[in-house]
């Protein structure tokens, strides 16, 4: 593990940005996630900010105001890279630079910092901001790391053998579509596609009637590798900049008809929504958990195994998915929780995903995004998709207001949230990734 | 069809670049494919050129030499975009601009052109050039459009039902890896991966022992669509800039173990090789063929069908794959042909691929690359992969020099070639996409 607890993780730290000290706040001074923002409705250039309480510290303005004038060379290289319009440049500098910038920003934002006088003009309230993708995403790969999700979905198709023989050996993944990744608030048009109902002779083109969310963690890579040069397991962590929330919207009926033999395609590529704030792996240091395998499961092959990755490979991050239907919104009813899970249930660690991805020689690049796959927990109520929660659509989920859902309807907003919380440490929140379903376009059937 | 025969396709045209008039030349003045090049071994910026005979016309130099001084506005916008280091800007201008630039370059390169005096200094011999990817490729999608390949591969796994029920309805495709796409001449490191031999209890990490090529056509998109707005079938052609050769290197043993349930991943993502020259759809106008379905096959669903796409949807392009083993190279023996096929056998047209890809709402972008899938013809000798030619590795292919191949060995160079040829028209060649296998890296197993 390359990150260690240091002064930036100290639970006692408070910020001169008062909202950062509120209990339950996602963005205390111990978090300091990065995002790309501008004033909502403006035509300003997007720029990098750090979330602090209910505010955003504009790094470009902070630099211009002289806040980093007396800093060392490493921090200076990082803050200069952070004046760009995406995180790619900063990410490409590597963990030493990321840690240096985190320390400098932490010190600037602490209660007694003399910089607060000048930095107040570099703040923008989050509710006055709009966000862009935090990085130029080159390639996007989606994994399948929840054995509970794989088993639950497998049992819908193969009741006798739900889990395929490769699952406990291979971190299963597939390449996804980068161009349709959007930021929280995305309006997701219900996809059209070929659908073949059971018993019908032929498919027809129709709007998906089994539109679903998938509760996932996104892993934003800050470093890569050259083509043909795999990343050893003990170096994998240094390639990971941070995590976010990711909703891998899925059209189950399109998927069922198209996916043999080459995997999901149109059933996934119409939209993927991520949260705007990238929580660094550094900020999550207190929440690492030992990695373990259930008794009887095979150990990973040596290229995916090392003492370091075994000791603290997991991440204890609470995950939650909520729904707000159109009717709830009309009546000003808050989103209702559908499920709660935790990233620690992941069968494969984030380091294992990076190493496996590159063992073929495949080159990763700063700005690549990995999806964890749907993070369902062991209990049925911890499922990360409606497919699972409604048992394949057979048992609709009852909502508090009398509505029910087997799959998503037009007007539904799905909200993903996440946070890490542990006695003795500040709560590290992820904000949210929300998206709203809008009606399908009219294509001649 | 948006392209019509015009003066640029005239078989009688000759060029003042003498080598362009040689019989069998890939790049006569009727072709004019675009590529990105620089002088080999130099540190010059890569720039856009047009292949003419054995030479490259440097468009940046041609512009600077005043060759386009008296041109109209549309052509001017195209040539100005063509001074970049990739084709993306030019491609984003659309078919009118592409046609205008083709006409202007054709006139400049014709036998009697007065521009030849100044343009001779804008030529570089192809054998003094090195190439870069012709475009910044955003997303890469690989299709599966040869029913002969799908049937042959399917019969290796499912002798009783080789073709899956969706094949004749859905243009099957999957997302591929963009970062590992390289240009002809690529050195392809044999991938490591998990391999589970039949009868073994568990997999192990090993170099692929069933490394294969796939003979494909690459389709470079020049235009895209907004997220949520499908491209109607009659507009699909306007999104296609041109075609190239594409080798979708595949590790069959890694693929067999990893691909369920989400498709190929490490078995494909270690390398994809394309040819440097993009032959425009315009140049291929004489080689369009009527599209047809075998009797009894279903008609495509209406969104994939239109009178225009039926009349001239196919492309009569000869395809060839050759091998040069290390021993052949040592003895100065020419590459030996392994197979010959034709793109007209494709079950789905290039327009159908574009429309299907977007019917979900997925957004395509200028610079996206589509692979056609392995273009095997109806006869066994027309197979586009060793997997098929060697009947799943059971019947090695005998080479003329006494060697044999079930799959590729280290040192093997695979060369893909293509050309369109028809009485009354100039031969339009594609050049080649070659790649050489180098030994696997040593990863702890």
PDB file of C-alpha atoms in Angstrom, chain A residues 181-329:
ATOM      1  CA  UNK A 181     -20.228   8.449 -20.333  1.00  0.00           C
ATOM      2  CA  UNK A 182     -21.909  11.452 -18.760  1.00  0.00           C
ATOM      3  CA  UNK A 183     -21.844  13.324 -15.501  1.00  0.00           C
ATOM      4  CA  UNK A 184     -24.417  13.236 -12.695  1.00  0.00           C
ATOM      5  CA  UNK A 185     -27.635  14.882 -13.799  1.00  0.00           C
ATOM      6  CA  UNK A 186     -27.503  13.085 -17.145  1.00  0.00           C
ATOM      7  CA  UNK A 187     -30.811  12.676 -18.939  1.00  0.00           C
ATOM      8  CA  UNK A 188     -30.830   9.088 -20.144  1.00  0.00           C
ATOM      9  CA  UNK A 189     -32.952   8.433 -23.175  1.00  0.00           C
ATOM     10  CA  UNK A 190     -34.641   5.054 -23.024  1.00  0.00           C
ATOM     11  CA  UNK A 191     -32.845   3.011 -25.681  1.00  0.00           C
ATOM     12  CA  UNK A 192     -34.459   1.437 -28.713  1.00  0.00           C
ATOM     13  CA  UNK A 193     -33.224  -2.001 -29.629  1.00  0.00           C
ATOM     14  CA  UNK A 194     -34.047  -5.405 -30.961  1.00  0.00           C
ATOM     15  CA  UNK A 195     -36.136  -7.327 -28.474  1.00  0.00           C
ATOM     16  CA  UNK A 196     -37.318 -10.889 -28.892  1.00  0.00           C
ATOM     17  CA  UNK A 197     -39.980 -11.887 -26.383  1.00  0.00           C
ATOM     18  CA  UNK A 198     -39.945 -15.537 -25.301  1.00  0.00           C
ATOM     19  CA  UNK A 199     -42.141 -17.569 -27.601  1.00  0.00           C
ATOM     20  CA  UNK A 200     -42.002 -15.097 -30.497  1.00  0.00           C
ATOM     21  CA  UNK A 201     -40.450 -16.227 -33.777  1.00  0.00           C
ATOM     22  CA  UNK A 202     -38.634 -13.016 -34.541  1.00  0.00           C
ATOM     23  CA  UNK A 203     -37.437  -9.871 -32.811  1.00  0.00           C
ATOM     24  CA  UNK A 204     -38.770  -6.380 -33.301  1.00  0.00           C
ATOM     25  CA  UNK A 205     -37.368  -2.926 -32.678  1.00  0.00           C
ATOM     26  CA  UNK A 206     -38.898  -1.356 -29.588  1.00  0.00           C
ATOM     27  CA  UNK A 207     -38.046   0.826 -26.622  1.00  0.00           C
ATOM     28  CA  UNK A 208     -36.481  -1.254 -23.871  1.00  0.00           C
ATOM     29  CA  UNK A 209     -39.157  -2.377 -21.419  1.00  0.00           C
ATOM     30  CA  UNK A 210     -36.613  -3.730 -18.937  1.00  0.00           C
ATOM     31  CA  UNK A 211     -34.434  -0.694 -18.327  1.00  0.00           C
ATOM     32  CA  UNK A 212     -32.277  -0.979 -15.231  1.00  0.00           C
ATOM     33  CA  UNK A 213     -29.551   0.723 -13.224  1.00  0.00           C
ATOM     34  CA  UNK A 214     -26.363  -0.876 -11.949  1.00  0.00           C
ATOM     35  CA  UNK A 215     -24.786   0.386  -8.723  1.00  0.00           C
ATOM     36  CA  UNK A 216     -21.060   0.486  -9.379  1.00  0.00           C
ATOM     37  CA  UNK A 217     -17.844   2.113  -8.236  1.00  0.00           C
ATOM     38  CA  UNK A 218     -15.788   3.871 -10.926  1.00  0.00           C
ATOM     39  CA  UNK A 219     -11.993   3.695 -10.762  1.00  0.00           C
ATOM     40  CA  UNK A 220     -10.194   6.548 -12.490  1.00  0.00           C
ATOM     41  CA  UNK A 221      -6.657   5.685 -13.539  1.00  0.00           C
ATOM     42  CA  UNK A 222      -3.947   8.253 -13.065  1.00  0.00           C
ATOM     43  CA  UNK A 223      -1.150   6.275 -14.625  1.00  0.00           C
ATOM     44  CA  UNK A 224      -0.717   3.677 -17.288  1.00  0.00           C
ATOM     45  CA  UNK A 225       1.762   1.273 -18.799  1.00  0.00           C
ATOM     46  CA  UNK A 226       3.445   0.772 -22.130  1.00  0.00           C
ATOM     47  CA  UNK A 227       1.952  -1.681 -24.600  1.00  0.00           C
ATOM     48  CA  UNK A 228       3.351  -5.136 -23.895  1.00  0.00           C
ATOM     49  CA  UNK A 229       4.465  -4.345 -20.337  1.00  0.00           C
ATOM     50  CA  UNK A 230       2.101  -5.709 -17.667  1.00  0.00           C
ATOM     51  CA  UNK A 231       1.728  -3.885 -14.337  1.00  0.00           C
ATOM     52  CA  UNK A 232       2.907  -6.105 -11.447  1.00  0.00           C
ATOM     53  CA  UNK A 233       0.369  -6.470  -8.646  1.00  0.00           C
ATOM     54  CA  UNK A 234       2.495  -4.476  -6.213  1.00  0.00           C
ATOM     55  CA  UNK A 235       2.632  -1.511  -8.586  1.00  0.00           C
ATOM     56  CA  UNK A 236      -1.039  -1.525  -9.502  1.00  0.00           C
ATOM     57  CA  UNK A 237      -2.126   0.779  -6.711  1.00  0.00           C
ATOM     58  CA  UNK A 238       0.164   3.551  -7.930  1.00  0.00           C
ATOM     59  CA  UNK A 239      -1.862   3.683 -11.158  1.00  0.00           C
ATOM     60  CA  UNK A 240      -5.135   4.482  -9.401  1.00  0.00           C
ATOM     61  CA  UNK A 241      -5.978   8.132  -8.859  1.00  0.00           C
ATOM     62  CA  UNK A 242      -9.354   7.797  -7.221  1.00  0.00           C
ATOM     63  CA  UNK A 243     -12.874   6.476  -7.116  1.00  0.00           C
ATOM     64  CA  UNK A 244     -16.331   7.748  -7.986  1.00  0.00           C
ATOM     65  CA  UNK A 245     -19.852   6.399  -8.351  1.00  0.00           C
ATOM     66  CA  UNK A 246     -20.885   4.830 -11.630  1.00  0.00           C
ATOM     67  CA  UNK A 247     -24.313   3.845 -12.941  1.00  0.00           C
ATOM     68  CA  UNK A 248     -24.002   1.315 -15.733  1.00  0.00           C
ATOM     69  CA  UNK A 249     -27.515   1.708 -17.176  1.00  0.00           C
ATOM     70  CA  UNK A 250     -28.607  -1.572 -18.731  1.00  0.00           C
ATOM     71  CA  UNK A 251     -31.419  -2.651 -21.036  1.00  0.00           C
ATOM     72  CA  UNK A 252     -32.029  -6.238 -19.944  1.00  0.00           C
ATOM     73  CA  UNK A 253     -34.315  -7.198 -22.831  1.00  0.00           C
ATOM     74  CA  UNK A 254     -31.917  -5.894 -25.490  1.00  0.00           C
ATOM     75  CA  UNK A 255     -29.042  -7.604 -23.655  1.00  0.00           C
ATOM     76  CA  UNK A 256     -30.759 -10.995 -23.505  1.00  0.00           C
ATOM     77  CA  UNK A 257     -31.178 -11.095 -27.303  1.00  0.00           C
ATOM     78  CA  UNK A 258     -27.885  -9.566 -28.445  1.00  0.00           C
ATOM     79  CA  UNK A 259     -25.240 -10.765 -25.994  1.00  0.00           C
ATOM     80  CA  UNK A 260     -24.326 -14.161 -27.428  1.00  0.00           C
ATOM     81  CA  UNK A 261     -21.518 -14.783 -28.253  1.00  0.00           C
ATOM     82  CA  UNK A 262     -19.606 -11.503 -27.874  1.00  0.00           C
ATOM     83  CA  UNK A 263     -21.130  -9.842 -24.810  1.00  0.00           C
ATOM     84  CA  UNK A 264     -23.296  -6.778 -24.104  1.00  0.00           C
ATOM     85  CA  UNK A 265     -23.287  -4.000 -26.713  1.00  0.00           C
ATOM     86  CA  UNK A 266     -26.324  -1.765 -27.350  1.00  0.00           C
ATOM     87  CA  UNK A 267     -27.785  -2.874 -24.025  1.00  0.00           C
ATOM     88  CA  UNK A 268     -25.076  -0.854 -22.291  1.00  0.00           C
ATOM     89  CA  UNK A 269     -23.649   1.730 -24.650  1.00  0.00           C
ATOM     90  CA  UNK A 270     -26.460   4.304 -24.627  1.00  0.00           C
ATOM     91  CA  UNK A 271     -25.316   5.912 -21.351  1.00  0.00           C
ATOM     92  CA  UNK A 272     -23.106   5.521 -18.288  1.00  0.00           C
ATOM     93  CA  UNK A 273     -23.342   8.111 -15.513  1.00  0.00           C
ATOM     94  CA  UNK A 274     -20.581   8.983 -13.054  1.00  0.00           C
ATOM     95  CA  UNK A 275     -20.448  11.312 -10.061  1.00  0.00           C
ATOM     96  CA  UNK A 276     -18.513  14.565 -10.521  1.00  0.00           C
ATOM     97  CA  UNK A 277     -16.127  14.194  -7.567  1.00  0.00           C
ATOM     98  CA  UNK A 278     -13.141  11.860  -7.653  1.00  0.00           C
ATOM     99  CA  UNK A 279     -12.296  10.733  -4.134  1.00  0.00           C
ATOM    100  CA  UNK A 280      -8.595   9.946  -4.053  1.00  0.00           C
ATOM    101  CA  UNK A 281      -7.311   6.580  -2.919  1.00  0.00           C
ATOM    102  CA  UNK A 282      -5.202   8.583  -0.482  1.00  0.00           C
ATOM    103  CA  UNK A 283      -8.327   9.997   1.209  1.00  0.00           C
ATOM    104  CA  UNK A 284      -9.660   6.446   1.573  1.00  0.00           C
ATOM    105  CA  UNK A 285      -6.570   5.193   3.452  1.00  0.00           C
ATOM    106  CA  UNK A 286      -8.427   4.731   6.771  1.00  0.00           C
ATOM    107  CA  UNK A 287     -11.011   2.512   5.105  1.00  0.00           C
ATOM    108  CA  UNK A 288      -8.829  -0.242   3.683  1.00  0.00           C
ATOM    109  CA  UNK A 289      -9.849  -3.708   4.788  1.00  0.00           C
ATOM    110  CA  UNK A 290      -8.103  -7.057   4.671  1.00  0.00           C
ATOM    111  CA  UNK A 291      -8.953  -9.016   1.596  1.00  0.00           C
ATOM    112  CA  UNK A 292     -10.309 -12.471   2.155  1.00  0.00           C
ATOM    113  CA  UNK A 293     -11.673 -15.409   0.295  1.00  0.00           C
ATOM    114  CA  UNK A 294     -14.443 -17.667   1.553  1.00  0.00           C
ATOM    115  CA  UNK A 295     -13.135 -21.003   2.775  1.00  0.00           C
ATOM    116  CA  UNK A 296     -12.768 -23.449  -0.074  1.00  0.00           C
ATOM    117  CA  UNK A 297     -12.371 -20.821  -2.757  1.00  0.00           C
ATOM    118  CA  UNK A 298      -9.150 -21.012  -4.757  1.00  0.00           C
ATOM    119  CA  UNK A 299      -6.405 -18.519  -4.048  1.00  0.00           C
ATOM    120  CA  UNK A 300      -5.776 -16.104  -6.898  1.00  0.00           C
ATOM    121  CA  UNK A 301      -3.037 -17.074  -9.332  1.00  0.00           C
ATOM    122  CA  UNK A 302       0.336 -15.627  -8.257  1.00  0.00           C
ATOM    123  CA  UNK A 303       0.231 -12.695 -10.695  1.00  0.00           C
ATOM    124  CA  UNK A 304      -2.879 -11.459  -8.841  1.00  0.00           C
ATOM    125  CA  UNK A 305      -1.560 -12.145  -5.364  1.00  0.00           C
ATOM    126  CA  UNK A 306       0.953 -10.576  -2.983  1.00  0.00           C
ATOM    127  CA  UNK A 307       1.216 -10.059   0.761  1.00  0.00           C
ATOM    128  CA  UNK A 308       0.566  -6.343   0.334  1.00  0.00           C
ATOM    129  CA  UNK A 309      -2.614  -6.805  -1.652  1.00  0.00           C
ATOM    130  CA  UNK A 310      -3.884  -9.387   0.789  1.00  0.00           C
ATOM    131  CA  UNK A 311      -3.405  -7.256   3.868  1.00  0.00           C
ATOM    132  CA  UNK A 312      -5.337  -4.148   2.861  1.00  0.00           C
ATOM    133  CA  UNK A 313      -6.867  -4.741  -0.535  1.00  0.00           C
ATOM    134  CA  UNK A 314     -10.537  -4.132   0.250  1.00  0.00           C
ATOM    135  CA  UNK A 315     -12.322  -0.807   0.617  1.00  0.00           C
ATOM    136  CA  UNK A 316     -15.069  -0.358   3.171  1.00  0.00           C
ATOM    137  CA  UNK A 317     -17.339   2.034   1.294  1.00  0.00           C
ATOM    138  CA  UNK A 318     -21.079   2.104   1.917  1.00  0.00           C
ATOM    139  CA  UNK A 319     -23.136   2.255  -1.270  1.00  0.00           C
ATOM    140  CA  UNK A 320     -26.741   3.240  -1.687  1.00  0.00           C
ATOM    141  CA  UNK A 321     -29.210   3.534  -4.513  1.00  0.00           C
ATOM    142  CA  UNK A 322     -32.351   5.629  -4.366  1.00  0.00           C
ATOM    143  CA  UNK A 323     -35.230   6.278  -6.701  1.00  0.00           C
ATOM    144  CA  UNK A 324     -37.387   9.356  -7.144  1.00  0.00           C
ATOM    145  CA  UNK A 325     -40.274   8.715  -9.516  1.00  0.00           C
ATOM    146  CA  UNK A 326     -41.964  11.501 -11.454  1.00  0.00           C
ATOM    147  CA  UNK A 327     -44.859  11.344  -9.020  1.00  0.00           C
ATOM    148  CA  UNK A 328     -42.546  11.693  -6.035  1.00  0.00           C
ATOM    149  CA  UNK A 329     -40.949  14.692  -7.687  1.00  0.00           C
TER     150      UNK A 329
END
